[in-house]
Short mmCIF file of N, CA and C and ligand atoms in Angstrom, two decimals:
data_model
loop_
_atom_site.label_atom_id
_atom_site.label_comp_id
_atom_site.label_asym_id
_atom_site.label_seq_id
_atom_site.Cartn_x
_atom_site.Cartn_y
_atom_site.Cartn_z
N MET A 1 -56.79 135.68 30.13
CA MET A 1 -56.63 134.31 29.64
C MET A 1 -55.97 134.30 28.26
N LYS A 2 -55.16 133.27 28.05
CA LYS A 2 -54.53 133.10 26.73
C LYS A 2 -55.31 132.04 25.95
N TYR A 3 -55.47 132.30 24.67
CA TYR A 3 -56.14 131.33 23.80
C TYR A 3 -55.23 131.05 22.62
N TYR A 4 -54.56 129.90 22.67
CA TYR A 4 -53.65 129.53 21.59
C TYR A 4 -54.33 128.52 20.66
N VAL A 5 -54.12 128.73 19.37
CA VAL A 5 -54.57 127.76 18.38
C VAL A 5 -53.33 127.01 17.90
N LEU A 6 -53.37 125.68 18.01
CA LEU A 6 -52.26 124.86 17.52
C LEU A 6 -52.70 124.31 16.17
N PHE A 7 -51.97 124.72 15.15
CA PHE A 7 -52.39 124.49 13.78
C PHE A 7 -51.36 123.62 13.05
N GLY A 8 -51.83 122.94 12.00
CA GLY A 8 -50.88 122.17 11.19
C GLY A 8 -51.55 120.97 10.57
N PRO A 9 -50.93 120.39 9.55
CA PRO A 9 -51.53 119.24 8.89
C PRO A 9 -51.56 118.01 9.81
N PRO A 10 -52.35 117.00 9.46
CA PRO A 10 -52.35 115.78 10.26
C PRO A 10 -50.93 115.22 10.30
N GLY A 11 -50.52 114.74 11.46
CA GLY A 11 -49.20 114.13 11.57
C GLY A 11 -48.07 115.12 11.81
N ALA A 12 -48.39 116.41 11.96
CA ALA A 12 -47.32 117.41 12.14
C ALA A 12 -46.70 117.35 13.53
N GLY A 13 -47.40 116.68 14.46
CA GLY A 13 -46.88 116.57 15.83
C GLY A 13 -47.62 117.45 16.82
N LYS A 14 -48.84 117.84 16.46
CA LYS A 14 -49.60 118.74 17.34
C LYS A 14 -49.85 118.11 18.71
N GLY A 15 -50.32 116.86 18.71
CA GLY A 15 -50.63 116.19 19.98
C GLY A 15 -49.40 116.07 20.86
N THR A 16 -48.28 115.68 20.26
CA THR A 16 -47.03 115.50 21.01
C THR A 16 -46.58 116.84 21.62
N GLN A 17 -46.58 117.88 20.82
CA GLN A 17 -46.11 119.18 21.30
C GLN A 17 -47.09 119.79 22.31
N ALA A 18 -48.38 119.48 22.16
CA ALA A 18 -49.39 120.05 23.06
C ALA A 18 -49.08 119.69 24.51
N THR A 19 -48.61 118.48 24.73
CA THR A 19 -48.33 118.02 26.10
C THR A 19 -47.32 118.94 26.78
N ALA A 20 -46.24 119.28 26.05
CA ALA A 20 -45.21 120.16 26.63
C ALA A 20 -45.74 121.58 26.80
N MET A 21 -46.54 122.02 25.86
CA MET A 21 -47.05 123.41 25.90
C MET A 21 -47.98 123.63 27.08
N VAL A 22 -48.90 122.68 27.31
CA VAL A 22 -49.86 122.88 28.40
C VAL A 22 -49.15 122.86 29.75
N GLU A 23 -48.13 122.03 29.86
CA GLU A 23 -47.41 121.93 31.12
C GLU A 23 -46.65 123.22 31.42
N LYS A 24 -45.92 123.71 30.43
CA LYS A 24 -45.08 124.90 30.66
C LYS A 24 -45.90 126.15 30.92
N TYR A 25 -47.03 126.28 30.23
CA TYR A 25 -47.78 127.55 30.33
C TYR A 25 -49.10 127.42 31.10
N ASN A 26 -49.30 126.31 31.81
CA ASN A 26 -50.51 126.07 32.60
C ASN A 26 -51.79 126.29 31.77
N LEU A 27 -51.85 125.54 30.68
CA LEU A 27 -53.00 125.66 29.78
C LEU A 27 -53.86 124.41 29.88
N HIS A 28 -55.12 124.54 29.48
CA HIS A 28 -55.97 123.35 29.34
C HIS A 28 -55.97 122.95 27.86
N HIS A 29 -55.63 121.70 27.60
CA HIS A 29 -55.54 121.18 26.23
C HIS A 29 -56.92 120.75 25.75
N ILE A 30 -57.38 121.33 24.65
CA ILE A 30 -58.64 120.86 24.07
C ILE A 30 -58.35 120.31 22.68
N SER A 31 -58.42 118.99 22.54
CA SER A 31 -58.27 118.37 21.23
C SER A 31 -59.66 117.90 20.81
N THR A 32 -60.21 118.53 19.77
CA THR A 32 -61.56 118.12 19.34
C THR A 32 -61.54 116.67 18.84
N GLY A 33 -60.43 116.26 18.20
CA GLY A 33 -60.32 114.86 17.75
C GLY A 33 -60.39 113.91 18.93
N ALA A 34 -59.64 114.22 20.02
CA ALA A 34 -59.65 113.35 21.20
C ALA A 34 -61.04 113.34 21.85
N LEU A 35 -61.69 114.50 21.90
CA LEU A 35 -63.05 114.55 22.48
C LEU A 35 -64.01 113.70 21.66
N LEU A 36 -63.86 113.77 20.34
CA LEU A 36 -64.74 112.97 19.47
C LEU A 36 -64.46 111.48 19.65
N ARG A 37 -63.18 111.11 19.77
CA ARG A 37 -62.85 109.69 19.98
C ARG A 37 -63.41 109.19 21.31
N LYS A 38 -63.47 110.08 22.31
CA LYS A 38 -64.06 109.71 23.61
C LYS A 38 -65.55 109.43 23.46
N GLU A 39 -66.22 110.28 22.68
CA GLU A 39 -67.66 110.09 22.44
C GLU A 39 -67.90 108.76 21.72
N ILE A 40 -67.02 108.44 20.77
CA ILE A 40 -67.17 107.18 20.02
C ILE A 40 -66.99 106.00 20.98
N ALA A 41 -65.96 106.09 21.83
CA ALA A 41 -65.68 104.99 22.77
C ALA A 41 -66.84 104.81 23.74
N ALA A 42 -67.50 105.93 24.11
CA ALA A 42 -68.61 105.84 25.06
C ALA A 42 -69.92 105.45 24.37
N GLY A 43 -69.88 105.38 23.04
CA GLY A 43 -71.07 104.95 22.29
C GLY A 43 -72.23 105.92 22.35
N THR A 44 -71.94 107.20 22.49
CA THR A 44 -73.03 108.20 22.53
C THR A 44 -73.59 108.42 21.12
N GLU A 45 -74.75 109.09 21.09
CA GLU A 45 -75.39 109.44 19.80
C GLU A 45 -74.42 110.28 18.95
N LEU A 46 -73.80 111.27 19.59
CA LEU A 46 -72.85 112.13 18.89
C LEU A 46 -71.67 111.30 18.34
N GLY A 47 -71.21 110.38 19.16
CA GLY A 47 -70.10 109.50 18.75
C GLY A 47 -70.47 108.67 17.54
N LEU A 48 -71.69 108.15 17.55
CA LEU A 48 -72.14 107.33 16.42
C LEU A 48 -72.17 108.14 15.13
N GLN A 49 -72.64 109.40 15.24
CA GLN A 49 -72.70 110.26 14.05
C GLN A 49 -71.29 110.59 13.56
N ALA A 50 -70.39 110.83 14.50
CA ALA A 50 -69.03 111.27 14.13
C ALA A 50 -68.21 110.12 13.54
N LYS A 51 -68.47 108.90 14.02
CA LYS A 51 -67.62 107.76 13.69
C LYS A 51 -67.44 107.56 12.18
N SER A 52 -68.53 107.52 11.44
CA SER A 52 -68.40 107.19 10.02
C SER A 52 -67.68 108.32 9.27
N LEU A 53 -67.90 109.56 9.71
CA LEU A 53 -67.21 110.69 9.06
C LEU A 53 -65.71 110.62 9.33
N ILE A 54 -65.36 110.38 10.58
CA ILE A 54 -63.94 110.32 10.95
C ILE A 54 -63.25 109.17 10.23
N GLU A 55 -63.94 108.04 10.14
CA GLU A 55 -63.31 106.88 9.50
C GLU A 55 -63.14 107.05 8.00
N LYS A 56 -63.84 108.02 7.43
CA LYS A 56 -63.65 108.30 6.00
C LYS A 56 -62.62 109.42 5.79
N GLY A 57 -62.21 110.05 6.89
CA GLY A 57 -61.25 111.16 6.76
C GLY A 57 -61.93 112.48 6.48
N CYS A 58 -63.27 112.54 6.74
CA CYS A 58 -64.02 113.79 6.53
C CYS A 58 -64.13 114.53 7.87
N LEU A 59 -64.51 115.79 7.78
CA LEU A 59 -64.73 116.57 9.01
C LEU A 59 -66.14 116.32 9.53
N VAL A 60 -66.32 116.46 10.83
CA VAL A 60 -67.67 116.41 11.41
C VAL A 60 -68.26 117.83 11.28
N PRO A 61 -69.60 117.96 11.39
CA PRO A 61 -70.19 119.29 11.19
C PRO A 61 -69.63 120.34 12.17
N ASP A 62 -69.50 121.56 11.66
CA ASP A 62 -68.96 122.67 12.46
C ASP A 62 -69.66 122.82 13.81
N GLU A 63 -71.01 122.76 13.80
CA GLU A 63 -71.78 123.01 15.03
C GLU A 63 -71.39 122.02 16.14
N VAL A 64 -71.06 120.79 15.74
CA VAL A 64 -70.73 119.76 16.74
C VAL A 64 -69.48 120.17 17.53
N VAL A 65 -68.42 120.53 16.78
CA VAL A 65 -67.17 120.86 17.46
C VAL A 65 -67.25 122.23 18.15
N GLU A 66 -68.01 123.15 17.57
CA GLU A 66 -68.15 124.47 18.20
C GLU A 66 -68.81 124.33 19.58
N GLY A 67 -69.82 123.46 19.65
CA GLY A 67 -70.50 123.22 20.93
C GLY A 67 -69.54 122.64 21.96
N MET A 68 -68.68 121.73 21.50
CA MET A 68 -67.71 121.10 22.42
C MET A 68 -66.75 122.14 23.00
N ILE A 69 -66.27 123.01 22.12
CA ILE A 69 -65.31 124.03 22.55
C ILE A 69 -65.94 124.97 23.58
N GLU A 70 -67.15 125.40 23.28
CA GLU A 70 -67.79 126.36 24.18
C GLU A 70 -68.01 125.73 25.55
N SER A 71 -68.41 124.46 25.57
CA SER A 71 -68.67 123.88 26.89
C SER A 71 -67.36 123.63 27.66
N GLU A 72 -66.26 123.35 26.95
CA GLU A 72 -64.97 123.22 27.66
C GLU A 72 -64.54 124.57 28.26
N PHE A 73 -64.71 125.64 27.49
CA PHE A 73 -64.34 126.97 28.02
C PHE A 73 -65.10 127.27 29.31
N LYS A 74 -66.38 126.87 29.32
CA LYS A 74 -67.21 127.18 30.49
C LYS A 74 -66.86 126.33 31.69
N SER A 75 -66.47 125.07 31.43
CA SER A 75 -66.36 124.15 32.57
C SER A 75 -64.96 124.10 33.19
N VAL A 76 -63.94 124.54 32.46
CA VAL A 76 -62.58 124.39 32.99
C VAL A 76 -62.13 125.68 33.69
N LYS A 77 -61.68 125.52 34.94
CA LYS A 77 -61.22 126.69 35.71
C LYS A 77 -59.77 126.43 36.19
N GLY A 78 -59.16 127.49 36.68
CA GLY A 78 -57.85 127.32 37.33
C GLY A 78 -56.68 127.18 36.37
N VAL A 79 -56.85 127.62 35.13
CA VAL A 79 -55.73 127.58 34.19
C VAL A 79 -55.45 129.01 33.69
N ASP A 80 -54.27 129.16 33.07
CA ASP A 80 -53.94 130.49 32.53
C ASP A 80 -54.42 130.66 31.09
N GLY A 81 -54.92 129.57 30.52
CA GLY A 81 -55.41 129.69 29.15
C GLY A 81 -55.76 128.33 28.58
N PHE A 82 -56.04 128.35 27.29
CA PHE A 82 -56.46 127.12 26.59
C PHE A 82 -55.57 126.91 25.36
N LEU A 83 -55.35 125.64 25.06
CA LEU A 83 -54.63 125.29 23.84
C LEU A 83 -55.57 124.49 22.96
N LEU A 84 -55.97 125.09 21.86
CA LEU A 84 -56.91 124.43 20.95
C LEU A 84 -56.12 123.64 19.91
N ASP A 85 -56.33 122.33 19.90
CA ASP A 85 -55.56 121.44 19.03
C ASP A 85 -56.54 120.77 18.06
N GLY A 86 -56.41 121.12 16.78
CA GLY A 86 -57.33 120.54 15.79
C GLY A 86 -58.62 121.32 15.65
N PHE A 87 -58.70 122.47 16.24
CA PHE A 87 -59.82 123.39 16.11
C PHE A 87 -59.28 124.81 16.13
N PRO A 88 -59.72 125.73 15.29
CA PRO A 88 -60.67 125.54 14.19
C PRO A 88 -60.04 124.85 12.98
N ARG A 89 -60.89 124.20 12.18
CA ARG A 89 -60.41 123.50 10.99
C ARG A 89 -61.11 124.02 9.73
N THR A 90 -62.04 124.94 9.89
CA THR A 90 -62.72 125.56 8.73
C THR A 90 -62.87 127.05 9.04
N LEU A 91 -63.10 127.84 7.99
CA LEU A 91 -63.31 129.28 8.22
C LEU A 91 -64.52 129.55 9.13
N PRO A 92 -65.67 128.88 8.90
CA PRO A 92 -66.79 129.12 9.82
C PRO A 92 -66.44 128.80 11.28
N GLN A 93 -65.62 127.77 11.50
CA GLN A 93 -65.21 127.46 12.89
C GLN A 93 -64.35 128.59 13.46
N ALA A 94 -63.47 129.16 12.62
CA ALA A 94 -62.61 130.25 13.11
C ALA A 94 -63.47 131.47 13.47
N GLU A 95 -64.48 131.72 12.65
CA GLU A 95 -65.37 132.86 12.92
C GLU A 95 -66.20 132.58 14.18
N ALA A 96 -66.65 131.34 14.33
CA ALA A 96 -67.42 130.98 15.53
C ALA A 96 -66.55 131.13 16.78
N LEU A 97 -65.29 130.72 16.68
CA LEU A 97 -64.38 130.86 17.82
C LEU A 97 -64.24 132.34 18.21
N ASP A 98 -64.04 133.19 17.22
CA ASP A 98 -63.92 134.62 17.51
C ASP A 98 -65.18 135.13 18.20
N ALA A 99 -66.35 134.66 17.73
CA ALA A 99 -67.62 135.12 18.31
C ALA A 99 -67.78 134.61 19.74
N ILE A 100 -67.41 133.36 19.98
CA ILE A 100 -67.52 132.79 21.34
C ILE A 100 -66.63 133.58 22.30
N LEU A 101 -65.39 133.87 21.87
CA LEU A 101 -64.45 134.59 22.73
C LEU A 101 -64.89 136.04 22.93
N ALA A 102 -65.42 136.65 21.87
CA ALA A 102 -65.83 138.06 21.96
C ALA A 102 -66.92 138.26 23.00
N LYS A 103 -67.77 137.23 23.20
CA LYS A 103 -68.84 137.34 24.22
C LYS A 103 -68.24 137.63 25.59
N ASN A 104 -67.00 137.17 25.81
CA ASN A 104 -66.33 137.41 27.10
C ASN A 104 -65.19 138.41 26.97
N ALA A 105 -65.26 139.24 25.95
CA ALA A 105 -64.22 140.23 25.68
C ALA A 105 -62.83 139.61 25.60
N GLU A 106 -62.77 138.42 25.01
CA GLU A 106 -61.48 137.74 24.83
C GLU A 106 -61.21 137.59 23.34
N GLU A 107 -59.96 137.20 23.01
CA GLU A 107 -59.65 136.93 21.60
C GLU A 107 -58.52 135.90 21.50
N VAL A 108 -58.34 135.37 20.30
CA VAL A 108 -57.24 134.42 20.09
C VAL A 108 -55.93 135.16 20.36
N THR A 109 -55.06 134.56 21.16
CA THR A 109 -53.77 135.18 21.49
C THR A 109 -52.80 135.00 20.32
N ALA A 110 -52.67 133.76 19.85
CA ALA A 110 -51.75 133.46 18.75
C ALA A 110 -52.07 132.10 18.16
N THR A 111 -51.74 131.97 16.89
CA THR A 111 -51.84 130.67 16.23
C THR A 111 -50.43 130.15 16.03
N VAL A 112 -50.17 128.97 16.57
CA VAL A 112 -48.86 128.36 16.42
C VAL A 112 -49.02 127.23 15.41
N SER A 113 -48.35 127.39 14.28
CA SER A 113 -48.57 126.48 13.17
C SER A 113 -47.34 125.61 12.94
N ILE A 114 -47.49 124.31 13.09
CA ILE A 114 -46.36 123.39 12.88
C ILE A 114 -46.46 122.87 11.44
N MET A 115 -45.46 123.17 10.64
CA MET A 115 -45.53 122.81 9.23
C MET A 115 -44.58 121.67 8.87
N ILE A 116 -45.13 120.68 8.16
CA ILE A 116 -44.28 119.64 7.56
C ILE A 116 -44.76 119.46 6.13
N PRO A 117 -43.87 119.03 5.22
CA PRO A 117 -44.31 118.83 3.84
C PRO A 117 -45.23 117.61 3.72
N ASP A 118 -46.10 117.62 2.70
CA ASP A 118 -47.03 116.50 2.47
C ASP A 118 -46.31 115.15 2.47
N ALA A 119 -45.12 115.15 1.87
CA ALA A 119 -44.40 113.88 1.73
C ALA A 119 -44.11 113.24 3.10
N MET A 120 -44.04 114.05 4.15
CA MET A 120 -43.74 113.50 5.48
C MET A 120 -45.00 113.05 6.23
N ILE A 121 -46.15 113.55 5.79
CA ILE A 121 -47.38 113.29 6.55
C ILE A 121 -47.68 111.79 6.62
N MET A 122 -47.64 111.15 5.44
CA MET A 122 -47.98 109.73 5.36
C MET A 122 -47.06 108.90 6.28
N GLU A 123 -45.76 109.19 6.18
CA GLU A 123 -44.75 108.47 6.96
C GLU A 123 -45.01 108.64 8.48
N ARG A 124 -45.27 109.88 8.90
CA ARG A 124 -45.50 110.16 10.32
C ARG A 124 -46.76 109.46 10.81
N ILE A 125 -47.83 109.52 10.01
CA ILE A 125 -49.09 108.93 10.47
C ILE A 125 -48.97 107.41 10.54
N LYS A 126 -48.24 106.85 9.59
CA LYS A 126 -48.08 105.39 9.63
C LYS A 126 -47.30 104.96 10.88
N GLY A 127 -46.33 105.77 11.28
CA GLY A 127 -45.58 105.49 12.50
C GLY A 127 -46.50 105.57 13.72
N ARG A 128 -47.37 106.58 13.73
CA ARG A 128 -48.30 106.75 14.85
C ARG A 128 -49.31 105.60 14.90
N ALA A 129 -49.72 105.12 13.73
CA ALA A 129 -50.73 104.04 13.67
C ALA A 129 -50.25 102.82 14.45
N LEU A 130 -48.95 102.55 14.36
CA LEU A 130 -48.42 101.38 15.05
C LEU A 130 -48.51 101.55 16.56
N LYS A 131 -48.40 102.81 17.03
CA LYS A 131 -48.40 103.06 18.49
C LYS A 131 -49.79 103.27 19.04
N GLU A 132 -50.63 104.03 18.33
CA GLU A 132 -51.91 104.46 18.91
C GLU A 132 -53.12 103.68 18.42
N GLY A 133 -52.99 103.03 17.28
CA GLY A 133 -54.09 102.21 16.76
C GLY A 133 -55.35 102.98 16.40
N ARG A 134 -55.22 104.22 15.96
CA ARG A 134 -56.38 105.01 15.54
C ARG A 134 -56.94 104.47 14.23
N ALA A 135 -58.28 104.30 14.18
CA ALA A 135 -58.92 103.73 12.98
C ALA A 135 -58.63 104.58 11.75
N ASP A 136 -58.59 105.93 11.94
CA ASP A 136 -58.40 106.79 10.78
C ASP A 136 -56.93 106.92 10.36
N ASP A 137 -56.03 106.22 11.06
CA ASP A 137 -54.62 106.20 10.67
C ASP A 137 -54.29 104.93 9.88
N ALA A 138 -55.28 104.02 9.77
CA ALA A 138 -54.96 102.68 9.27
C ALA A 138 -54.89 102.59 7.74
N SER A 139 -55.62 103.43 7.02
CA SER A 139 -55.64 103.23 5.57
C SER A 139 -55.09 104.43 4.81
N GLU A 140 -54.32 104.13 3.75
CA GLU A 140 -53.71 105.21 2.95
C GLU A 140 -54.77 106.08 2.32
N ASP A 141 -55.90 105.48 1.89
CA ASP A 141 -56.98 106.26 1.27
C ASP A 141 -57.52 107.29 2.25
N VAL A 142 -57.73 106.84 3.50
CA VAL A 142 -58.29 107.75 4.51
C VAL A 142 -57.28 108.86 4.82
N ILE A 143 -56.01 108.50 4.91
CA ILE A 143 -54.98 109.51 5.20
C ILE A 143 -54.93 110.52 4.05
N ASN A 144 -54.99 110.02 2.82
CA ASN A 144 -54.99 110.93 1.66
C ASN A 144 -56.19 111.86 1.68
N ASN A 145 -57.33 111.34 2.10
CA ASN A 145 -58.52 112.20 2.18
C ASN A 145 -58.35 113.26 3.26
N ARG A 146 -57.70 112.88 4.37
CA ARG A 146 -57.47 113.87 5.43
C ARG A 146 -56.49 114.96 4.95
N ILE A 147 -55.50 114.55 4.15
CA ILE A 147 -54.56 115.55 3.62
C ILE A 147 -55.31 116.50 2.68
N ALA A 148 -56.18 115.94 1.83
CA ALA A 148 -56.95 116.78 0.89
C ALA A 148 -57.89 117.70 1.67
N THR A 149 -58.54 117.16 2.70
CA THR A 149 -59.45 117.97 3.52
C THR A 149 -58.67 119.11 4.17
N TYR A 150 -57.48 118.81 4.64
CA TYR A 150 -56.63 119.85 5.24
C TYR A 150 -56.35 120.96 4.22
N HIS A 151 -55.92 120.58 3.01
CA HIS A 151 -55.59 121.61 2.02
C HIS A 151 -56.83 122.42 1.62
N ASN A 152 -57.95 121.75 1.44
CA ASN A 152 -59.14 122.45 0.93
C ASN A 152 -59.83 123.29 1.99
N GLN A 153 -59.99 122.71 3.19
CA GLN A 153 -60.85 123.37 4.18
C GLN A 153 -60.10 124.08 5.29
N THR A 154 -58.92 123.56 5.63
CA THR A 154 -58.23 124.11 6.80
C THR A 154 -57.15 125.13 6.41
N GLU A 155 -56.47 124.88 5.31
CA GLU A 155 -55.37 125.78 4.92
C GLU A 155 -55.80 127.25 4.75
N PRO A 156 -57.02 127.52 4.27
CA PRO A 156 -57.42 128.93 4.16
C PRO A 156 -57.34 129.70 5.48
N LEU A 157 -57.30 128.98 6.60
CA LEU A 157 -57.20 129.66 7.89
C LEU A 157 -55.86 130.38 8.06
N ILE A 158 -54.84 129.92 7.32
CA ILE A 158 -53.53 130.56 7.44
C ILE A 158 -53.67 132.04 7.08
N GLU A 159 -54.37 132.30 5.98
CA GLU A 159 -54.58 133.67 5.53
C GLU A 159 -55.41 134.45 6.54
N TYR A 160 -56.42 133.76 7.09
CA TYR A 160 -57.32 134.38 8.07
C TYR A 160 -56.51 134.90 9.27
N TYR A 161 -55.62 134.06 9.79
CA TYR A 161 -54.85 134.48 10.97
C TYR A 161 -53.68 135.39 10.60
N ARG A 162 -53.17 135.26 9.36
CA ARG A 162 -52.10 136.17 8.93
C ARG A 162 -52.59 137.60 8.91
N LYS A 163 -53.84 137.74 8.42
CA LYS A 163 -54.40 139.10 8.30
C LYS A 163 -54.46 139.79 9.65
N SER A 164 -54.75 139.04 10.71
CA SER A 164 -54.84 139.68 12.02
C SER A 164 -53.51 139.60 12.77
N GLU A 165 -52.45 139.23 12.03
CA GLU A 165 -51.09 139.15 12.59
C GLU A 165 -50.98 138.21 13.78
N LYS A 166 -51.77 137.11 13.70
CA LYS A 166 -51.74 136.13 14.80
C LYS A 166 -51.08 134.83 14.37
N TYR A 167 -50.55 134.81 13.17
CA TYR A 167 -50.04 133.56 12.61
C TYR A 167 -48.53 133.42 12.82
N HIS A 168 -48.13 132.33 13.48
CA HIS A 168 -46.71 132.10 13.75
C HIS A 168 -46.34 130.70 13.26
N GLU A 169 -45.53 130.66 12.21
CA GLU A 169 -45.23 129.36 11.62
C GLU A 169 -43.92 128.78 12.14
N ILE A 170 -43.97 127.48 12.43
CA ILE A 170 -42.81 126.79 12.99
C ILE A 170 -42.44 125.62 12.09
N ASP A 171 -41.14 125.45 11.85
CA ASP A 171 -40.69 124.33 11.04
C ASP A 171 -40.84 123.05 11.88
N GLY A 172 -41.66 122.13 11.39
CA GLY A 172 -41.94 120.90 12.14
C GLY A 172 -40.96 119.77 11.87
N ILE A 173 -39.91 120.07 11.11
CA ILE A 173 -38.91 119.03 10.83
C ILE A 173 -37.80 119.14 11.86
N GLY A 174 -37.50 118.02 12.50
CA GLY A 174 -36.46 118.03 13.53
C GLY A 174 -36.88 117.11 14.66
N THR A 175 -36.10 117.09 15.72
CA THR A 175 -36.47 116.23 16.84
C THR A 175 -37.64 116.89 17.60
N ILE A 176 -38.30 116.10 18.44
CA ILE A 176 -39.41 116.62 19.24
C ILE A 176 -38.93 117.83 20.05
N GLU A 177 -37.71 117.72 20.61
CA GLU A 177 -37.18 118.81 21.46
C GLU A 177 -36.87 120.06 20.65
N GLU A 178 -36.33 119.85 19.44
CA GLU A 178 -36.01 121.02 18.59
C GLU A 178 -37.29 121.79 18.24
N VAL A 179 -38.32 121.03 17.85
CA VAL A 179 -39.59 121.67 17.45
C VAL A 179 -40.20 122.34 18.69
N ARG A 180 -40.13 121.66 19.83
CA ARG A 180 -40.69 122.22 21.08
C ARG A 180 -40.03 123.56 21.40
N ASP A 181 -38.70 123.63 21.28
CA ASP A 181 -38.01 124.87 21.62
C ASP A 181 -38.38 126.01 20.67
N ARG A 182 -38.61 125.66 19.40
CA ARG A 182 -39.05 126.71 18.45
C ARG A 182 -40.42 127.24 18.88
N ILE A 183 -41.28 126.32 19.33
CA ILE A 183 -42.62 126.73 19.78
C ILE A 183 -42.52 127.62 21.02
N PHE A 184 -41.70 127.19 21.98
CA PHE A 184 -41.54 127.97 23.22
C PHE A 184 -41.01 129.37 22.92
N ASN A 185 -40.10 129.48 21.94
CA ASN A 185 -39.56 130.80 21.57
C ASN A 185 -40.67 131.74 21.13
N VAL A 186 -41.66 131.19 20.42
CA VAL A 186 -42.80 132.01 19.99
C VAL A 186 -43.69 132.32 21.19
N MET A 187 -44.01 131.30 21.98
CA MET A 187 -44.98 131.50 23.07
C MET A 187 -44.44 132.40 24.16
N ASN A 188 -43.14 132.44 24.34
CA ASN A 188 -42.55 133.30 25.37
C ASN A 188 -42.83 134.78 25.13
N LYS A 189 -43.24 135.11 23.90
CA LYS A 189 -43.53 136.52 23.59
C LYS A 189 -44.89 136.97 24.11
N PHE A 190 -45.75 136.01 24.53
CA PHE A 190 -47.11 136.41 24.90
C PHE A 190 -47.36 136.34 26.40
P1 LIG B 201 -57.48 114.85 14.96
O1 LIG B 201 -57.33 114.00 16.19
O2 LIG B 201 -57.38 116.32 15.25
O3 LIG B 201 -56.59 114.41 13.83
O4 LIG B 201 -58.98 114.64 14.45
C1 LIG B 201 -59.44 113.36 14.02
C2 LIG B 201 -60.71 113.53 13.21
O5 LIG B 201 -61.75 114.10 14.03
C3 LIG B 201 -60.60 114.47 12.01
O6 LIG B 201 -60.05 113.83 10.86
C4 LIG B 201 -62.05 114.88 11.82
O7 LIG B 201 -62.80 113.83 11.22
C5 LIG B 201 -62.55 115.00 13.27
N1 LIG B 201 -62.33 116.37 13.78
C6 LIG B 201 -61.45 116.76 14.76
N2 LIG B 201 -61.48 118.09 14.95
C7 LIG B 201 -62.40 118.56 14.08
C8 LIG B 201 -62.87 119.87 13.76
N3 LIG B 201 -62.40 120.96 14.39
N4 LIG B 201 -63.85 119.99 12.81
C9 LIG B 201 -64.33 118.91 12.18
N5 LIG B 201 -63.91 117.65 12.39
C10 LIG B 201 -62.95 117.47 13.33
#
């Protein structure tokens, strides 16, 4: 099985590119953000807890998303691998992922990182807000907090994956097709 981590700041185009990646490589797409939004829409206890954190641009507790990932790995069959989108987002999550995979003698195949400069993040998210209507895309303060959270808590993962030579950075500036082809060039190696 292949285990790809799709990495990058908010608004880098992870969700958009994930669609093409899962189709081409027969992967199951796991977006922790989308799973959390589903819980919120269904009004579950977990959704209620996650809602206020997400709406402030903060992360939900590590254990919550780690549990979601593990149960998706167990329940999904018939694919050649998984595409993790928006997970891991903290060092403890990355370590938990390694531990979950190691139980089955598996490991992260590669981290595909889509990079855009901070100056583009706001513009991209505002464009998405008009189309998708996500609550956490609506306010500049919340977007700024998500950018800060990304730099403080998520960016250290770059070093984590670089050390194990699993880090592959892709320029996220360009058309959807240009960025997609850069991603495919990396994934074709695995
Ligand atoms: P996303 O759809 O990936 O942008 O995620 C939307 C929001 O869900 C984030 O801003 C976080 O509040 C929460 N979230 C998603 N994935 C995680 C994660 N791996 N760890 C903690 N919080 C997360």
